[in-house]
PDB file of C-alpha atoms in Angstrom:
ATOM      1  CA  MET A  17     104.935 119.745  92.136  1.00 71.00           C
ATOM      2  CA  ARG A  18     106.331 116.440  90.928  1.00 86.00           C
ATOM      3  CA  ALA A  19     106.359 113.360  93.175  1.00 88.00           C
ATOM      4  CA  SER A  20     110.153 113.195  92.930  1.00 85.00           C
ATOM      5  CA  ASN A  21     110.388 116.717  94.383  1.00 89.00           C
ATOM      6  CA  ILE A  22     107.995 115.865  97.210  1.00 92.00           C
ATOM      7  CA  LEU A  23     110.142 112.813  97.953  1.00 94.00           C
ATOM      8  CA  LEU A  24     113.244 115.022  98.024  1.00 94.00           C
ATOM      9  CA  ILE A  25     111.573 117.446 100.461  1.00 95.00           C
ATOM     10  CA  ILE A  26     110.487 114.626 102.791  1.00 96.00           C
ATOM     11  CA  THR A  27     113.987 113.141 102.660  1.00 97.00           C
ATOM     12  CA  ALA A  28     115.547 116.518 103.423  1.00 97.00           C
ATOM     13  CA  THR A  29     113.178 116.971 106.361  1.00 97.00           C
ATOM     14  CA  THR A  30     113.866 113.594 107.990  1.00 98.00           C
ATOM     15  CA  THR A  31     117.592 113.982 107.388  1.00 98.00           C
ATOM     16  CA  ALA A  32     117.504 117.438 109.001  1.00 98.00           C
ATOM     17  CA  LEU A  33     115.573 116.129 111.998  1.00 98.00           C
ATOM     18  CA  MET A  34     118.118 113.375 112.593  1.00 98.00           C
ATOM     19  CA  ALA A  35     121.075 115.726 112.102  1.00 98.00           C
ATOM     20  CA  GLY A  36     119.502 118.115 114.594  1.00 98.00           C
ATOM     21  CA  LEU A  37     118.955 115.350 117.129  1.00 98.00           C
ATOM     22  CA  PHE A  38     122.542 114.079 117.029  1.00 98.00           C
ATOM     23  CA  PHE A  39     124.049 117.562 116.843  1.00 97.00           C
ATOM     24  CA  SER A  40     121.969 118.847 119.781  1.00 97.00           C
ATOM     25  CA  TYR A  41     122.880 115.822 121.822  1.00 97.00           C
ATOM     26  CA  SER A  42     126.589 116.303 121.106  1.00 97.00           C
ATOM     27  CA  ILE A  43     126.688 119.999 121.936  1.00 97.00           C
ATOM     28  CA  SER A  44     124.345 120.095 124.928  1.00 97.00           C
ATOM     29  CA  VAL A  45     122.970 116.886 126.414  1.00 97.00           C
ATOM     30  CA  SER A  46     126.323 115.096 126.606  1.00 97.00           C
ATOM     31  CA  LEU A  47     127.904 118.139 128.201  1.00 97.00           C
ATOM     32  CA  GLY A  48     125.165 118.388 130.809  1.00 98.00           C
ATOM     33  CA  LEU A  49     125.250 114.670 131.561  1.00 98.00           C
ATOM     34  CA  GLY A  50     129.009 114.869 131.938  1.00 97.00           C
ATOM     35  CA  LYS A  51     128.537 117.065 135.000  1.00 98.00           C
ATOM     36  CA  LEU A  52     126.574 114.380 136.889  1.00 98.00           C
ATOM     37  CA  ASN A  53     128.131 111.953 139.344  1.00 97.00           C
ATOM     38  CA  ASP A  54     128.597 108.369 138.134  1.00 98.00           C
ATOM     39  CA  LYS A  55     125.315 106.899 139.372  1.00 97.00           C
ATOM     40  CA  GLU A  56     123.296 109.922 138.240  1.00 98.00           C
ATOM     41  CA  PHE A  57     124.951 109.773 134.821  1.00 98.00           C
ATOM     42  CA  LEU A  58     124.252 106.061 134.387  1.00 98.00           C
ATOM     43  CA  ASN A  59     120.667 106.443 135.562  1.00 98.00           C
ATOM     44  CA  ALA A  60     120.074 109.379 133.206  1.00 98.00           C
ATOM     45  CA  MET A  61     121.545 107.486 130.245  1.00 98.00           C
ATOM     46  CA  GLN A  62     119.447 104.409 131.012  1.00 98.00           C
ATOM     47  CA  ASN A  63     116.327 106.583 131.030  1.00 98.00           C
ATOM     48  CA  ILE A  64     117.283 108.468 127.867  1.00 97.00           C
ATOM     49  CA  ASN A  65     118.025 105.197 126.061  1.00 97.00           C
ATOM     50  CA  ARG A  66     114.582 103.886 127.001  1.00 97.00           C
ATOM     51  CA  GLU A  67     112.736 107.081 126.097  1.00 97.00           C
ATOM     52  CA  ILE A  68     114.393 107.567 122.693  1.00 96.00           C
ATOM     53  CA  GLN A  69     112.723 104.360 121.552  1.00 96.00           C
ATOM     54  CA  ASN A  70     109.484 105.994 120.444  1.00 98.00           C
ATOM     55  CA  ILE A  71     107.427 106.254 117.261  1.00 98.00           C
ATOM     56  CA  PRO A  72     108.583 109.734 116.114  1.00 97.00           C
ATOM     57  CA  PHE A  73     112.245 108.769 116.567  1.00 97.00           C
ATOM     58  CA  PHE A  74     111.829 105.475 114.689  1.00 97.00           C
ATOM     59  CA  ILE A  75     109.924 107.175 111.854  1.00 97.00           C
ATOM     60  CA  CYS A  76     112.699 109.733 111.380  1.00 97.00           C
ATOM     61  CA  PHE A  77     115.645 107.388 112.006  1.00 98.00           C
ATOM     62  CA  PHE A  78     114.475 104.533 109.779  1.00 98.00           C
ATOM     63  CA  GLY A  79     112.556 106.853 107.453  1.00 97.00           C
ATOM     64  CA  THR A  80     115.782 108.619 106.562  1.00 98.00           C
ATOM     65  CA  LEU A  81     117.531 105.286 106.083  1.00 98.00           C
ATOM     66  CA  ILE A  82     114.784 104.214 103.647  1.00 98.00           C
ATOM     67  CA  MET A  83     114.101 107.566 101.972  1.00 97.00           C
ATOM     68  CA  LEU A  84     117.689 108.432 101.059  1.00 98.00           C
ATOM     69  CA  PRO A  85     118.293 105.440  98.750  1.00 98.00           C
ATOM     70  CA  ILE A  86     114.779 105.670  97.290  1.00 97.00           C
ATOM     71  CA  THR A  87     115.218 109.372  96.582  1.00 96.00           C
ATOM     72  CA  SER A  88     118.654 108.680  95.100  1.00 96.00           C
ATOM     73  CA  PHE A  89     117.176 106.011  92.827  1.00 96.00           C
ATOM     74  CA  VAL A  90     114.311 108.275  91.716  1.00 95.00           C
ATOM     75  CA  HIS A  91     116.851 110.977  90.778  1.00 93.00           C
ATOM     76  CA  TYR A  92     119.247 108.495  89.152  1.00 92.00           C
ATOM     77  CA  LYS A  93     119.432 110.258  85.788  1.00 91.00           C
ATOM     78  CA  GLN A  94     119.756 113.743  87.298  1.00 92.00           C
ATOM     79  CA  PRO A  95     123.065 115.587  87.754  1.00 90.00           C
ATOM     80  CA  TRP A  96     122.489 115.728  91.539  1.00 92.00           C
ATOM     81  CA  PHE A  97     122.176 111.948  91.857  1.00 95.00           C
ATOM     82  CA  LEU A  98     125.754 111.669  93.167  1.00 96.00           C
ATOM     83  CA  LEU A  99     124.957 114.212  95.880  1.00 97.00           C
ATOM     84  CA  LEU A 100     122.057 112.052  97.044  1.00 98.00           C
ATOM     85  CA  LEU A 101     124.124 108.899  96.812  1.00 98.00           C
ATOM     86  CA  THR A 102     126.840 110.526  98.931  1.00 98.00           C
ATOM     87  CA  ALA A 103     124.205 111.590 101.468  1.00 98.00           C
ATOM     88  CA  THR A 104     122.937 108.004 101.536  1.00 98.00           C
ATOM     89  CA  LEU A 105     126.409 106.630 102.211  1.00 98.00           C
ATOM     90  CA  PHE A 106     127.103 109.122 105.011  1.00 98.00           C
ATOM     91  CA  TYR A 107     123.816 108.274 106.705  1.00 98.00           C
ATOM     92  CA  SER A 108     123.938 104.517 106.142  1.00 98.00           C
ATOM     93  CA  LEU A 109     127.497 104.095 107.363  1.00 98.00           C
ATOM     94  CA  GLY A 110     128.074 107.013 109.716  1.00 98.00           C
ATOM     95  CA  VAL A 111     124.663 107.053 111.379  1.00 98.00           C
ATOM     96  CA  PHE A 112     122.861 103.753 110.942  1.00 98.00           C
ATOM     97  CA  ALA A 113     125.835 101.372 111.063  1.00 98.00           C
ATOM     98  CA  VAL A 114     127.453 103.238 113.968  1.00 98.00           C
ATOM     99  CA  THR A 115     124.154 103.175 115.847  1.00 98.00           C
ATOM    100  CA  ALA A 116     123.570  99.486 115.169  1.00 98.00           C
ATOM    101  CA  PHE A 117     127.093  98.247 115.830  1.00 98.00           C
ATOM    102  CA  VAL A 118     128.380 100.615 118.526  1.00 98.00           C
ATOM    103  CA  ASN A 119     125.831 102.791 120.321  1.00 97.00           C
ATOM    104  CA  VAL A 120     122.998 100.248 120.644  1.00 97.00           C
ATOM    105  CA  PRO A 121     125.294  97.497 121.988  1.00 98.00           C
ATOM    106  CA  LEU A 122     126.664  99.994 124.522  1.00 98.00           C
ATOM    107  CA  ASN A 123     123.098 100.990 125.428  1.00 98.00           C
ATOM    108  CA  ASN A 124     122.148  97.330 125.861  1.00 97.00           C
ATOM    109  CA  LYS A 125     125.145  96.727 128.091  1.00 97.00           C
ATOM    110  CA  LEU A 126     124.204  99.749 130.173  1.00 97.00           C
ATOM    111  CA  GLU A 127     120.582  98.607 130.416  1.00 97.00           C
ATOM    112  CA  LEU A 128     121.718  95.347 132.038  1.00 96.00           C
ATOM    113  CA  PHE A 129     123.719  97.255 134.647  1.00 97.00           C
ATOM    114  CA  ASP A 130     121.845  97.180 137.982  1.00 95.00           C
ATOM    115  CA  LEU A 131     122.138 100.617 139.557  1.00 95.00           C
ATOM    116  CA  THR A 132     120.161  99.732 142.672  1.00 94.00           C
ATOM    117  CA  ASN A 133     122.749  97.260 143.973  1.00 92.00           C
ATOM    118  CA  THR A 134     125.950  98.794 142.703  1.00 95.00           C
ATOM    119  CA  THR A 135     128.906 100.259 144.526  1.00 96.00           C
ATOM    120  CA  ASN A 136     130.426 103.630 143.705  1.00 96.00           C
ATOM    121  CA  ALA A 137     133.487 101.847 142.325  1.00 97.00           C
ATOM    122  CA  SER A 138     131.493  99.636 139.955  1.00 97.00           C
ATOM    123  CA  ALA A 139     129.394 102.636 138.827  1.00 97.00           C
ATOM    124  CA  LYS A 140     132.622 104.513 138.050  1.00 98.00           C
ATOM    125  CA  GLN A 141     133.963 101.501 136.154  1.00 97.00           C
ATOM    126  CA  MET A 142     130.769 101.191 134.098  1.00 97.00           C
ATOM    127  CA  ARG A 143     130.805 104.900 133.309  1.00 98.00           C
ATOM    128  CA  ASN A 144     134.443 104.622 132.191  1.00 97.00           C
ATOM    129  CA  ILE A 145     133.510 101.749 129.873  1.00 95.00           C
ATOM    130  CA  PHE A 146     130.492 103.567 128.478  1.00 97.00           C
ATOM    131  CA  GLU A 147     130.747 107.369 128.400  1.00 97.00           C
ATOM    132  CA  ASP A 148     133.796 108.276 126.301  1.00 97.00           C
ATOM    133  CA  ARG A 149     133.198 105.560 123.726  1.00 98.00           C
ATOM    134  CA  TRP A 150     129.479 106.361 123.427  1.00 98.00           C
ATOM    135  CA  ASN A 151     130.126 110.109 123.104  1.00 98.00           C
ATOM    136  CA  PHE A 152     132.892 109.632 120.533  1.00 98.00           C
ATOM    137  CA  TRP A 153     130.645 107.546 118.305  1.00 98.00           C
ATOM    138  CA  ASN A 154     127.699 109.865 118.852  1.00 98.00           C
ATOM    139  CA  ASN A 155     129.911 112.690 117.587  1.00 98.00           C
ATOM    140  CA  ILE A 156     130.629 110.557 114.512  1.00 98.00           C
ATOM    141  CA  ARG A 157     126.864 110.158 114.034  1.00 98.00           C
ATOM    142  CA  SER A 158     126.436 113.906 114.444  1.00 98.00           C
ATOM    143  CA  LEU A 159     129.110 114.719 111.882  1.00 98.00           C
ATOM    144  CA  SER A 160     127.868 112.051 109.461  1.00 98.00           C
ATOM    145  CA  SER A 161     124.249 113.172 109.682  1.00 98.00           C
ATOM    146  CA  LEU A 162     125.305 116.797 109.146  1.00 98.00           C
ATOM    147  CA  CYS A 163     127.328 115.756 106.085  1.00 98.00           C
ATOM    148  CA  SER A 164     124.359 113.789 104.808  1.00 98.00           C
ATOM    149  CA  LEU A 165     122.123 116.815 105.293  1.00 98.00           C
ATOM    150  CA  PHE A 166     124.624 119.055 103.506  1.00 98.00           C
ATOM    151  CA  PHE A 167     124.534 116.829 100.414  1.00 98.00           C
ATOM    152  CA  VAL A 168     120.734 116.586 100.464  1.00 97.00           C
ATOM    153  CA  ILE A 169     120.495 120.383 100.669  1.00 96.00           C
ATOM    154  CA  LEU A 170     122.891 120.691  97.733  1.00 96.00           C
ATOM    155  CA  ALA A 171     120.690 118.279  95.774  1.00 95.00           C
ATOM    156  CA  CYS A 172     117.654 120.430  96.611  1.00 94.00           C
ATOM    157  CA  VAL A 173     119.472 123.560  95.456  1.00 94.00           C
ATOM    158  CA  TYR A 174     120.589 121.960  92.199  1.00 89.00           C
ATOM    159  CA  ASN A 175     117.088 120.569  91.696  1.00 84.00           C
ATOM    160  CA  SER A 176     115.500 124.037  91.734  1.00 74.00           C
ATOM    161  CA  PRO A 177     114.529 125.286  88.258  1.00 68.00           C
ATOM    162  CA  LYS A 178     116.550 128.514  88.552  1.00 64.00           C
ATOM    163  CA  THR A 179     119.727 126.721  89.659  1.00 56.00           C
ATOM    164  CA  ARG A 180     119.241 124.024  87.044  1.00 53.00           C
ATOM    165  CA  LYS A 181     119.088 126.641  84.302  1.00 53.00           C
ATOM    166  CA  ILE A 182     122.255 128.363  85.550  1.00 49.00           C
ATOM    167  CA  ALA A 183     124.326 125.269  86.337  1.00 49.00           C
ATOM    168  CA  PHE A 184     123.236 122.626  83.839  1.00 47.00           C
ATOM    169  CA  ASP A 185     122.055 124.413  80.719  1.00 50.00           C
ATOM    170  CA  ARG A 186     125.473 125.665  79.700  1.00 47.00           C
TER     171      ARG A 186
END
């Protein structure tokens, strides 16, 4: 197996892991958290935001951000290059940029919120500031990572010898 194919498989794997994380969060975790009262919700989100900062997450999150453009570059002269480039743009803008410029700042704001000395009214106000905006942008990350994965999978399909013969040898 060629190194470029191994790179494509690794990229597809990290992209799939990130798409699965955001998608699962959107369709289950957010819904479950939404059922909690304000203080429970804020406490749970603070804990989740702390725990997500771990080595496996960072490897997949930043690995995908690095691997997509490298894999695109390696496949530059191939017909599926534009698929990989599109996947790179979806991930870079819809996942990484949204995370860096929206979700992380919201997480940081929430982290500074002192739950031990808060009133029910201020907890409700903080939740109103945080929850809908965070969930909306997480859904954008979910959709963007799924789109990115779709284009990487298409690149894998077009990269297979059988598909290449059918699609590109005409």
